[in-house]
Coordinates of C-alpha atoms in Angstrom, one line a residue:
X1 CA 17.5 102.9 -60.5
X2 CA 17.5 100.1 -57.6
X3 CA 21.5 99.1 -58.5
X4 CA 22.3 103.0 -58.4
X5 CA 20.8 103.7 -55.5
X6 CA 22.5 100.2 -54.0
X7 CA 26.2 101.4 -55.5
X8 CA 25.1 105.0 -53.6
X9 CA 24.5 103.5 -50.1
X10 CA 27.2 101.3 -50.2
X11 CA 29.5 104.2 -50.6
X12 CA 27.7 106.8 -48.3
X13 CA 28.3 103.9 -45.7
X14 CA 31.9 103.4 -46.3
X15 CA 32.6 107.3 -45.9
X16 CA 30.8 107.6 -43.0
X17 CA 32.9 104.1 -41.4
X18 CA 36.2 105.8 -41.9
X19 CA 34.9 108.8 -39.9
X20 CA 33.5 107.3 -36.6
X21 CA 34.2 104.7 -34.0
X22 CA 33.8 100.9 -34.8
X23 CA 32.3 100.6 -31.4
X24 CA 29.8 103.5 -31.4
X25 CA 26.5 102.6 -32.2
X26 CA 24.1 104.6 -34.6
X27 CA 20.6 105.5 -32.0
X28 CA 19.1 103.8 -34.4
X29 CA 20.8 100.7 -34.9
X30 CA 21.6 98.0 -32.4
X31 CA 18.9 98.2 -30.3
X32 CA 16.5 95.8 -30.3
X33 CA 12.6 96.8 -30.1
X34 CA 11.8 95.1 -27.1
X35 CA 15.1 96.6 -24.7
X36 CA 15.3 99.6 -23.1
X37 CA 17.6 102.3 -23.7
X38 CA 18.9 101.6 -19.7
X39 CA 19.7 98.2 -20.5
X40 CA 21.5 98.7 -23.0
X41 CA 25.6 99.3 -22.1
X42 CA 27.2 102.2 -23.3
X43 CA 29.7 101.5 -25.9
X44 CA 33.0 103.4 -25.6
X45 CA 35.8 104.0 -27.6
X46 CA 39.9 103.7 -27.7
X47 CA 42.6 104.3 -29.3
X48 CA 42.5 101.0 -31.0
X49 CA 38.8 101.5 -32.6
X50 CA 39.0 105.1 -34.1
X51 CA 40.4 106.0 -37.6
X52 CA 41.4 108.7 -39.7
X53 CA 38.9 110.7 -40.4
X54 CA 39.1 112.4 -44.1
X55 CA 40.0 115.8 -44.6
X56 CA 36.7 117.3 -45.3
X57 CA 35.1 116.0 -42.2
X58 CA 33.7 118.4 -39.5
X59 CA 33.6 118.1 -35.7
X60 CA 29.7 118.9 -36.2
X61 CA 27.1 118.7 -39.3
X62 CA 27.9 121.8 -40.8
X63 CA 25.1 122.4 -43.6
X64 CA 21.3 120.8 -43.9
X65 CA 20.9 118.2 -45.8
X66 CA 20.7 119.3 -49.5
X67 CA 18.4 116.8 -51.3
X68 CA 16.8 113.3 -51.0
X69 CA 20.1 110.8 -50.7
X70 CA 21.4 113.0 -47.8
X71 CA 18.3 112.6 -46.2
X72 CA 17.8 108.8 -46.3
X73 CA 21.6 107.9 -46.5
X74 CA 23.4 110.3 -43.6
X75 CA 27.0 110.1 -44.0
X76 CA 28.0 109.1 -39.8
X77 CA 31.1 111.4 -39.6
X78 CA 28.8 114.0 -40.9
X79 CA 26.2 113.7 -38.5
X80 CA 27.8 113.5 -34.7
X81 CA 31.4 114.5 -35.9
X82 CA 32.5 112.0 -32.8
X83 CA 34.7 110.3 -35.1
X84 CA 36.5 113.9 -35.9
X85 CA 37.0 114.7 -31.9
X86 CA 37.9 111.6 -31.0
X87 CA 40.4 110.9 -33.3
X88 CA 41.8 114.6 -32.1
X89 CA 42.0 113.6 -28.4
X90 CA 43.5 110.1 -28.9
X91 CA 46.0 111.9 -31.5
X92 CA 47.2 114.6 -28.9
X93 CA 47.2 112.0 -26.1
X94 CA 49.5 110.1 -28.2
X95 CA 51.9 113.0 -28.8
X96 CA 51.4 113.6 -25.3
X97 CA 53.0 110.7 -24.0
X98 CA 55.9 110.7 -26.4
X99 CA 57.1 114.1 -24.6
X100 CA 59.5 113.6 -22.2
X101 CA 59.2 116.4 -19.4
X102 CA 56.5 117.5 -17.7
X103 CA 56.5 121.2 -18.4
X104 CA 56.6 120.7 -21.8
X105 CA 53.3 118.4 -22.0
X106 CA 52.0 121.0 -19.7
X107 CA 52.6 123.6 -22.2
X108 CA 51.7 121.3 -25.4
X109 CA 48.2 120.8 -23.9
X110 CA 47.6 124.7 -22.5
X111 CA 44.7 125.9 -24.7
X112 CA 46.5 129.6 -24.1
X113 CA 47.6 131.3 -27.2
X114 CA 48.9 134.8 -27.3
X115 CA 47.6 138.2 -28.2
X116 CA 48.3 139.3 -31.6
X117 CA 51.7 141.4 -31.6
X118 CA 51.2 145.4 -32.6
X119 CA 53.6 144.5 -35.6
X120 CA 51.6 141.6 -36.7
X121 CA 48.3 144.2 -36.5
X122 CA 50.0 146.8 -38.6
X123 CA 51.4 144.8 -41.5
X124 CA 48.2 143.4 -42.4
X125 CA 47.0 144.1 -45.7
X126 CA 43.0 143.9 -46.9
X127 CA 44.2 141.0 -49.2
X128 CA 45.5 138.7 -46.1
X129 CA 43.2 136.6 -44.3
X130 CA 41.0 138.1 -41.2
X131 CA 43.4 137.6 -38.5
X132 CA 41.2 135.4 -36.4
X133 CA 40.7 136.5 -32.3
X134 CA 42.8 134.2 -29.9
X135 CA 41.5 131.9 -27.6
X136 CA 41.2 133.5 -23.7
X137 CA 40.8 131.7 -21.1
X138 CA 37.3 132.8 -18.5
X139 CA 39.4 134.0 -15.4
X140 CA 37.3 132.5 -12.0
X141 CA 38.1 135.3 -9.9
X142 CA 39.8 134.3 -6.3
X143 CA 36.8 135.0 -4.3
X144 CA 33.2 134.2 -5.8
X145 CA 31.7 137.4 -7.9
X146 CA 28.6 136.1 -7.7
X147 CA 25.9 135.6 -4.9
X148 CA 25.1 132.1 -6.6
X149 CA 28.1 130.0 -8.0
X150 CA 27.9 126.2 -6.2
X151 CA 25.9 124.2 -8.4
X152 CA 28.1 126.2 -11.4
X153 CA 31.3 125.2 -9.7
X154 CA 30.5 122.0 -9.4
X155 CA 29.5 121.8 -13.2
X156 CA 33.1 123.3 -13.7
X157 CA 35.0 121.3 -11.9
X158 CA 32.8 117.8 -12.1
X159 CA 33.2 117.8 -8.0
X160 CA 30.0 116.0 -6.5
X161 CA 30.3 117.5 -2.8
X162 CA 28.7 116.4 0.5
X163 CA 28.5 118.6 3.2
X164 CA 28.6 116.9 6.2
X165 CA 31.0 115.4 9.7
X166 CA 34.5 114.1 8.8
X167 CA 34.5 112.2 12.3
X168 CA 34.7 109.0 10.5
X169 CA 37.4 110.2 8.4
X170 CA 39.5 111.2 11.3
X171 CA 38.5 108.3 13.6
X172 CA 40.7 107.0 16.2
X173 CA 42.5 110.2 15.9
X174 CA 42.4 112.2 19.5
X175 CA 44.9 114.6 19.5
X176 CA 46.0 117.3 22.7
X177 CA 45.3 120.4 22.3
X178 CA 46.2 122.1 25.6
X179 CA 49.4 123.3 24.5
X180 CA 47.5 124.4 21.4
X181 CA 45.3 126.4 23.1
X182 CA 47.7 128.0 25.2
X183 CA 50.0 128.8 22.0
X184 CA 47.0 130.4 20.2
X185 CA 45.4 132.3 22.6
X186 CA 48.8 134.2 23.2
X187 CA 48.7 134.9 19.3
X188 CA 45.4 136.2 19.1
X189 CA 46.4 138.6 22.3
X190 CA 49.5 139.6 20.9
X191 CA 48.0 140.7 17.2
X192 CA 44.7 141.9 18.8
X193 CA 42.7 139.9 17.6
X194 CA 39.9 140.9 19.6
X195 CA 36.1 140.2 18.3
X196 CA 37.8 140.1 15.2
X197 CA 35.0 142.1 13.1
X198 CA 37.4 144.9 11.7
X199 CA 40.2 142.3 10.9
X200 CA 42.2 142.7 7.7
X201 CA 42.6 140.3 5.1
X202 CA 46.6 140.6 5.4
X203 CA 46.3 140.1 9.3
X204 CA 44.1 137.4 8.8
X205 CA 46.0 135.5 6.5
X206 CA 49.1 135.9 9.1
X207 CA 47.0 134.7 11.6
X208 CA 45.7 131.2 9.9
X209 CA 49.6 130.7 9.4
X210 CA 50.8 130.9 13.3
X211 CA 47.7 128.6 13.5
X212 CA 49.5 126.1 11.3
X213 CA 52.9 126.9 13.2
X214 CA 51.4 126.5 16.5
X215 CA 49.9 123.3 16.1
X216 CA 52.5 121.4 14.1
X217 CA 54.7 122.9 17.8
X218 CA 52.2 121.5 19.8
X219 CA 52.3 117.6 18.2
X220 CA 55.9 117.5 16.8
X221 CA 57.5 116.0 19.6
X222 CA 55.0 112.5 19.2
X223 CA 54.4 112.8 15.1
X224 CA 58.4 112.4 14.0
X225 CA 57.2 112.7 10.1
X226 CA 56.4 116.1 10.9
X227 CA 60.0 117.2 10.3
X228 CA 59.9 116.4 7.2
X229 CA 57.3 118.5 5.9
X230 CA 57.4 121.7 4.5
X231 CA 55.6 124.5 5.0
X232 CA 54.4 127.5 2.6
X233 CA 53.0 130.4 3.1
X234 CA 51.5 133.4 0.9
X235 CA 51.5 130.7 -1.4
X236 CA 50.2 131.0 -5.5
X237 CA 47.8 128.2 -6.5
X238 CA 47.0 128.1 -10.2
X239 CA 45.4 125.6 -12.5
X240 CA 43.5 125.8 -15.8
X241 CA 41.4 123.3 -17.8
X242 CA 38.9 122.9 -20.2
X243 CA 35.2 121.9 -19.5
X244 CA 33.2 120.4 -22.1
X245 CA 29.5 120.7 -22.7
X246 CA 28.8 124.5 -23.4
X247 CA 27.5 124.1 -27.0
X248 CA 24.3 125.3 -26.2
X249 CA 26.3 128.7 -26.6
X250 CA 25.9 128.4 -29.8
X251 CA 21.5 128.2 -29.9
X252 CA 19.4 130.4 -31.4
X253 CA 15.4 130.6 -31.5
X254 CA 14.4 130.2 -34.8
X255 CA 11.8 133.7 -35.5
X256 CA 8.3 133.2 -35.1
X257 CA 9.0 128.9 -34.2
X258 CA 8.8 128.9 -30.6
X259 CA 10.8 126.5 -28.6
X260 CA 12.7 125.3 -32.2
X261 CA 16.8 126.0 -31.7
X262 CA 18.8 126.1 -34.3
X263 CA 22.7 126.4 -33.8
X264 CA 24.5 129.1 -34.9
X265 CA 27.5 127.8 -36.4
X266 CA 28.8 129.2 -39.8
X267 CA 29.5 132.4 -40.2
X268 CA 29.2 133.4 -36.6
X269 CA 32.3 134.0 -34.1
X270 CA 33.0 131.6 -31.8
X271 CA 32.3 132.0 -28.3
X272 CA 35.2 133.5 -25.9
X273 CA 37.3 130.8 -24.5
X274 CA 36.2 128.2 -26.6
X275 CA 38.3 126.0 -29.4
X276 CA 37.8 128.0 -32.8
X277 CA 36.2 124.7 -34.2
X278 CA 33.1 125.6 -31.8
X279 CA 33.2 122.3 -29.8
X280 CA 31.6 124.0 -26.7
X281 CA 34.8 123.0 -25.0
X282 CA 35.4 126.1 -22.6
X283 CA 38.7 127.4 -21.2
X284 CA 39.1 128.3 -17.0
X285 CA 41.6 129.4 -15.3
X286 CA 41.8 129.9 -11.5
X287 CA 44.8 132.1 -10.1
X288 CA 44.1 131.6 -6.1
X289 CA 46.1 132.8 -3.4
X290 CA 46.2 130.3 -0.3
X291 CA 47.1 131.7 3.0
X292 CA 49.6 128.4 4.3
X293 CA 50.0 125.0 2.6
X294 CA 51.9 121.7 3.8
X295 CA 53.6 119.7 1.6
X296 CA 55.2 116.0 1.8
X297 CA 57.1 113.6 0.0
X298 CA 54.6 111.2 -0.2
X299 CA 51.1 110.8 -1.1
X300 CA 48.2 110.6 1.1
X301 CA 46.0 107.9 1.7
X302 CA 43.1 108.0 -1.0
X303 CA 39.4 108.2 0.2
X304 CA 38.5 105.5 -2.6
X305 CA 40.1 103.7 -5.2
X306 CA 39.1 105.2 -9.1
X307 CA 37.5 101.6 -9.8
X308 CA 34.8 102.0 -6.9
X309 CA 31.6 102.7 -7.0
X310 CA 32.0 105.9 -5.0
X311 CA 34.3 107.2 -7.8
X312 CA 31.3 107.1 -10.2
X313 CA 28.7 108.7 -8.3
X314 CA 26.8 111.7 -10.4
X315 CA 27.4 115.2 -9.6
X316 CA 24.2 116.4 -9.7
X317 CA 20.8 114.7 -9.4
X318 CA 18.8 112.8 -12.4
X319 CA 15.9 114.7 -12.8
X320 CA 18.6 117.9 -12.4
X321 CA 17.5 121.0 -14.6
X322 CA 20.6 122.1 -16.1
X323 CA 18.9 125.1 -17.1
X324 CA 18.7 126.7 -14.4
X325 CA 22.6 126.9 -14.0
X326 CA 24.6 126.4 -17.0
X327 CA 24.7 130.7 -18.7
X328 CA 27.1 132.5 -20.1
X329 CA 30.3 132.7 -17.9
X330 CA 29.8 136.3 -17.9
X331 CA 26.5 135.7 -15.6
X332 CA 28.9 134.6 -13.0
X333 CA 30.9 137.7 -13.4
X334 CA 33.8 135.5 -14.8
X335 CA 35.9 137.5 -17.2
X336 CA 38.2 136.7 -20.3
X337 CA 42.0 136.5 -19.4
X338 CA 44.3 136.4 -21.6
X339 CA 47.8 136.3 -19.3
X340 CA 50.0 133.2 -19.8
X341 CA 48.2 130.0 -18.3
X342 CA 50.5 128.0 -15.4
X343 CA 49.9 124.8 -13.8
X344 CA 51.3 125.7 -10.4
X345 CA 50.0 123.9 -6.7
X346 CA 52.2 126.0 -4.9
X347 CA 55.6 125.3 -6.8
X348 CA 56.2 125.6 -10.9
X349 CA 56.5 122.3 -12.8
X350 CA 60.0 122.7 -13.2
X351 CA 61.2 124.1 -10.1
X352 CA 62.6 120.6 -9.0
X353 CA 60.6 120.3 -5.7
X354 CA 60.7 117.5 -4.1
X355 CA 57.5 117.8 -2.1
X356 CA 55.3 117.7 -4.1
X357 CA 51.6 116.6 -2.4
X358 CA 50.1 118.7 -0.7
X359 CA 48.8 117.4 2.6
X360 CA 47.0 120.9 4.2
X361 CA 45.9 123.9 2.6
X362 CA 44.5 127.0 4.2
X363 CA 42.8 129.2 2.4
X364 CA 41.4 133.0 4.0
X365 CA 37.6 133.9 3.9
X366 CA 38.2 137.3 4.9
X367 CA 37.7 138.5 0.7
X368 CA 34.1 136.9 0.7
X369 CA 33.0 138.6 4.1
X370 CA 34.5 142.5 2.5
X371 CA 32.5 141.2 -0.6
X372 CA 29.3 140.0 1.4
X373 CA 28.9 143.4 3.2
X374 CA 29.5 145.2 -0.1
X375 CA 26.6 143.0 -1.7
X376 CA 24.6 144.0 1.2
X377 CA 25.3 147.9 1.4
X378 CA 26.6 147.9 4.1
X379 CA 30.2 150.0 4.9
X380 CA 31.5 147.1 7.2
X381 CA 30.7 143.6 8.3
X382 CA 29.4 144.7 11.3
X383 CA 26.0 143.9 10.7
X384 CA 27.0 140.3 9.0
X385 CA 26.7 138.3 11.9
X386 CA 23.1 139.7 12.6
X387 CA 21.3 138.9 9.3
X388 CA 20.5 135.4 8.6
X389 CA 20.7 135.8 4.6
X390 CA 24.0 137.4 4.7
X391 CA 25.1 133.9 6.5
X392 CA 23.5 132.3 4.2
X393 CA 25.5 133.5 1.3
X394 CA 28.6 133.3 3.2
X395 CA 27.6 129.8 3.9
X396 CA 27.3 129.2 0.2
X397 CA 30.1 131.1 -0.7
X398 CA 32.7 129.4 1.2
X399 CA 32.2 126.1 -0.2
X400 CA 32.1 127.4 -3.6
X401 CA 35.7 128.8 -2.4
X402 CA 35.9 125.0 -1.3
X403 CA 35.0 123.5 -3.9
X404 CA 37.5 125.6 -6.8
X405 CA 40.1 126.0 -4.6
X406 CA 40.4 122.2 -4.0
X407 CA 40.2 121.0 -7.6
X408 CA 43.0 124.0 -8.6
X409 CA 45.4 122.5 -6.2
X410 CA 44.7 118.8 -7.5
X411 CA 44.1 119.4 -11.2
X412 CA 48.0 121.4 -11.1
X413 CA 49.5 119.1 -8.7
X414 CA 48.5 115.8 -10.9
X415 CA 49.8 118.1 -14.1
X416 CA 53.3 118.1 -12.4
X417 CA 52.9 114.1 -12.3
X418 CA 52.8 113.8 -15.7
X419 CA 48.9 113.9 -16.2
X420 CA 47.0 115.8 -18.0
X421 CA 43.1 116.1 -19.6
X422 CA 44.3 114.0 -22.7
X423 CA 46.4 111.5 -20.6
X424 CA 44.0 110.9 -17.5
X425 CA 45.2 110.1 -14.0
X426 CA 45.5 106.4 -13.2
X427 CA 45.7 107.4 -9.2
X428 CA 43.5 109.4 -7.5
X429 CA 45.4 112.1 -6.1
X430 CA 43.9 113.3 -2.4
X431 CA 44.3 116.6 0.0
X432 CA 42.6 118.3 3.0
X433 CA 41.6 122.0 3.5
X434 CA 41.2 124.9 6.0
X435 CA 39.0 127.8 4.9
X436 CA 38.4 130.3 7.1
X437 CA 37.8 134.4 8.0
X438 CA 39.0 133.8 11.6
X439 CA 35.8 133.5 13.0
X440 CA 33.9 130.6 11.2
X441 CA 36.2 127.9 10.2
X442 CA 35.1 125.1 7.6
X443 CA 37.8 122.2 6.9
X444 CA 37.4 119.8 3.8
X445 CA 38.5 116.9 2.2
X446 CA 39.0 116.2 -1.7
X447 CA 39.9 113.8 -4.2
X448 CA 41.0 114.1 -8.0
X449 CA 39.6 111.1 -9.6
X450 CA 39.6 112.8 -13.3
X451 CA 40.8 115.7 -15.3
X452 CA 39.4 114.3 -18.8
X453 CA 36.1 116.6 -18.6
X454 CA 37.1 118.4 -21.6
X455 CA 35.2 116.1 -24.1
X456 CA 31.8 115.5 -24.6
X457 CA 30.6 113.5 -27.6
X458 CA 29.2 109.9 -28.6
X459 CA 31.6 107.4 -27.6
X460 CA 33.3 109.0 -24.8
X461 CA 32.4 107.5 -21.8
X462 CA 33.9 109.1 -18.6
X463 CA 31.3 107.8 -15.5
X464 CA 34.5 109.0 -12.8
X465 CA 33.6 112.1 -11.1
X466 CA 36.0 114.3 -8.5
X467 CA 34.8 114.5 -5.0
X468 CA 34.9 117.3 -2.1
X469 CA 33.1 116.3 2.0
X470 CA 32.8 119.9 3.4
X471 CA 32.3 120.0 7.0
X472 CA 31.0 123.2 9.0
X473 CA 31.2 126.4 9.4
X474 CA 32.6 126.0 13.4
X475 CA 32.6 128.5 15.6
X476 CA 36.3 129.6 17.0
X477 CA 34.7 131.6 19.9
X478 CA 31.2 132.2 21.1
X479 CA 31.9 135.2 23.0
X480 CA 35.0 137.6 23.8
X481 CA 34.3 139.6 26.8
X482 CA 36.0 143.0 27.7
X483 CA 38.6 141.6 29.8
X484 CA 40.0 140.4 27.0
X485 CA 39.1 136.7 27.4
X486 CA 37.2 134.0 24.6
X487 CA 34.9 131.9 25.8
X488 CA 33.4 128.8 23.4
X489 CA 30.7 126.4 23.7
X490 CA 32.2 123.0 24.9
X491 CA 31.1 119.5 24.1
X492 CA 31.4 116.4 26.5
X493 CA 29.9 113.3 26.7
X494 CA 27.9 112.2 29.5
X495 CA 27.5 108.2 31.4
X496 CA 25.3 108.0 28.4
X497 CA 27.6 108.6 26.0
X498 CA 25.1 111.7 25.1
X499 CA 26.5 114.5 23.8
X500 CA 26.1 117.6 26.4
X501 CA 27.3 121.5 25.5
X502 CA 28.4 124.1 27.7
X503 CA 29.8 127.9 28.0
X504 CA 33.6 127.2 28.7
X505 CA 36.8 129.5 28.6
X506 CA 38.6 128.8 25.9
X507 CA 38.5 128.5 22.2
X508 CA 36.5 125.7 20.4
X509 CA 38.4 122.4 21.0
X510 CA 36.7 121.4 17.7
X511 CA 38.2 123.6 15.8
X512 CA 41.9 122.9 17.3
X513 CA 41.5 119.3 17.3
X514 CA 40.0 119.3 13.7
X515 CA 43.6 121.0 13.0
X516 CA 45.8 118.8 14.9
X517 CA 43.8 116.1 13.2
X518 CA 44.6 117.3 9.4
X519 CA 48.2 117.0 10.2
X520 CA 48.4 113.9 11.6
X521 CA 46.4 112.5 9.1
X522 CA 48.7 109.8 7.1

């Protein structure tokens, strides 16, 4: 009995080696009694260290165990099913990089797949196989359909966000802004403007682009690379992905066991927008609508490089409850969509453009006031700028609207650069954004430092995490009076180099300079 049970766990070891990484570690092996499971490195995998799996493998253990040997002797591929998934993602990255153009890779990796045809419905017979339901991407709606979606958009997107100044980002940058003033102020006269309460979202997406026009006038004659930008307007920003770690989708309560989840995995459906393997590996899909964008030939200047610390920073916390975010899409009012899936920041993938980096995009607020006030009950946004938790959820709301809007234009622009979530970018790529309902104005900068967040199992070790610095909401006028003039509270500096604020004519030099400042910005 001792030499069977020998000849049994030498082959139960065997199988489960040709299923797994050579470099991922068992939780129970490896460590040593005396260290720490934070002192202990993370061991990643490659290409190199990860085999074929056999066919009969699953991405997850996919029955209990069924007597005494499968108990004591667990076959490794059949436990985790890392071995499985990775072998799939370094597989598909391979074929990924052996495809020449762009919008082909882009369309290899697209989790879309196509509603069943009516012919392909009728022709069925009882004797074919159950045609099985195609994978939908959840559709994140332009403007935020839920009161509550930061810390979930950052989940989505893996954006860690810090709201605060970007005077040290712009330092050493003073820009005029007389002529800017001038130019604007006629604007706002000559498409009345006014208190701008009852202000449309069409008007106000006009508006944000004669701010765009008006300050690239006022600066172009001293900033010569300004002529060789190009500018957009009513411009179609899409992007999808897939996020990783929703498998808790798939828990159920066992009845009459309290606090004892079990997952339901066979013979159950798979959850909407997921892979039909049930990896919790979700589909999104953003179709946003910018007001204005600015486009060069060249890059910007990265924030930091993707080997720095500040690359690696967590998103979120460590004693974070991810409980008490991470639901169902449909909490967030996010809906199934199944129309074709595009990787578009602001031109298609094969339209040959050759500006291709976005150095400005302006995005319109005016959707998320209409929505605020609907939320409210009210029948305008009259009473908006009077109630201190309507503020507050337009406060949270825009950089939500930062924070989505930001990664779509990244994640598509570094798709049309060859990249995708299998092939990760080896450059961060960088932009700047205005978001704004004409009133409060909030400008950001971003940085793409990853797109592979679609997999999460043992052995996949991603630390890099994207990053968004929101600064605001500014004021563009304190007051308009009814002779027609705006009036804005100024900011000098005193002897003391104190900073002093004042009721001026005028709009906010803040907000103009922060403007000028975006553009100039190498």
């Amino acid at each position: 009995m001792h030499g069977l049970r020998r000849t049994l766990l030498i082959r139960t070891t065997c199988r489960g080696k040709a299923s797994t990484t050579a470099d991922v570690s068992h939780p129970s092996q490896d460590i040593e009694p005396s260290t720490t499971k934070e002192d202990v490195p993370l061991k990643t995998a490659n290409a190199s260290t990860v085999y074929r799996p056999p066919y009969y493998r699953k991405p997850h253990q996919h029955h209990e165990p069924k007597h005494m040997l499968q108990e004591e002797f667990p076959s490794t591929g059949d436990q985790t099913g890392a071995g499985v998934r990775l072998f799939d993602y370094y597989k598909t990255a391979e074929i990924v990089n052996s495809i020449p153009s762009i919008k082909e890779k882009i369309d290899f990796v697209s989790p879309y797949e196509r509603p069943w045809t009516r012919a392909e419905k009728t022709w069925r017979r009882d004797w074919h196989p159950t045609l099985m339901a195609t994978r939908k991407a959840w559709g994140i709606p332009p403007t935020p359909a839920h009161f509550d979606t930061l810390d979930y958009y950052k989940y989505l997107t893996k954006t860690r966000v810090e709201n605060g100044s970007l005077d040290d980002f712009y330092h050493g940058l003073r820009p005029p802004t007389a002529d800017l003033q001038k130019s604007f102020q006629s604007t706002l006269n000559s498409m009345e403007f006014g208190d701008g309460i009852t202000f449309s979202d069409d008007d106000t997406q006009k508006l944000l682009g004669s701010l765009v026009d008006d300050a690239i006038g006022g600066i172009a004659h001293n900033v010569s690379r300004l002529s060789d930008y190009r500018v957009a307007y009513d411009v179609e920003s899409e992007a999808f992905w897939v996020r990783s770690g929703f498998m808790f989708l798939y828990n159920e309560e066992e009845i009459g066991k309290p606090r004892e989840v079990k997952k339901r995995l066979n013979n159950f459906p798979k959850f909407i927008g997921d892979d039909r393997r049930k990896l919790g590996e979700l589909a999104f899909v953003h179709r946003d609508k910018l007001a204005a964008q600015v486009r060069s030939r060249e890059p910007p200047a990265p924030l930091h490089s993707l080997d720095s610390v500040d690359a690696k920073l967590p998103v979120f916390e460590k004693d974070y409850s991810f409980e008490d975010t991470l639901f169902s899409p449909k909490v967030y009012n996010l809906w199934p969509d199944q129309e074709p899936l595009w990787q578009c920041p602001g031109y298609h993938a094969d339209s040959g453009e050759t500006h291709s980096y976005g150095i400005v995009n302006v995005k319109s607020l005016r959707p998320l006031r209409e929505r605020i006030a609907h939320w409210m009950g009210w029948e305008n946004e009259h009473f908006l700028e009077d109630s201190e938790e309507a503020k507050q959820m337009l406060d949270d709301g825009a950089r939500s609207q930062a924070i989505i809007s930001m990664f779509t234009t990244l994640c598509a622009q570094a798709h049309t650069h060859g990249f995708t979530q299998y092939t990760d970018v080896t450059r961060p790529f960088t932009s700047q954004m205005i978001l704004s309902d004409g009133l409060n104005f909030y400008f950001a900068v971003g940085q793409l430092n990853t797109l592979a967040i679609n997999v999460e199992c043992d052995g996949f070790v991603n630390p890099r995490t994207n990053f968004i610095r929101i600064e605001g909401p500014h004021r563009l006028f304190a007051h308009y009076d009814e002779k027609g003039e705006y009036h804005s509270i100024q900011e000098e500096l005193n002897v003391e180099n104190e900073v002093k604020r004042k009721m001026g004519n005028g709009l906010s030099e803040k907000v103009l300079e922060r403007v000028t400042q975006m553009l100039m910005k190498q």
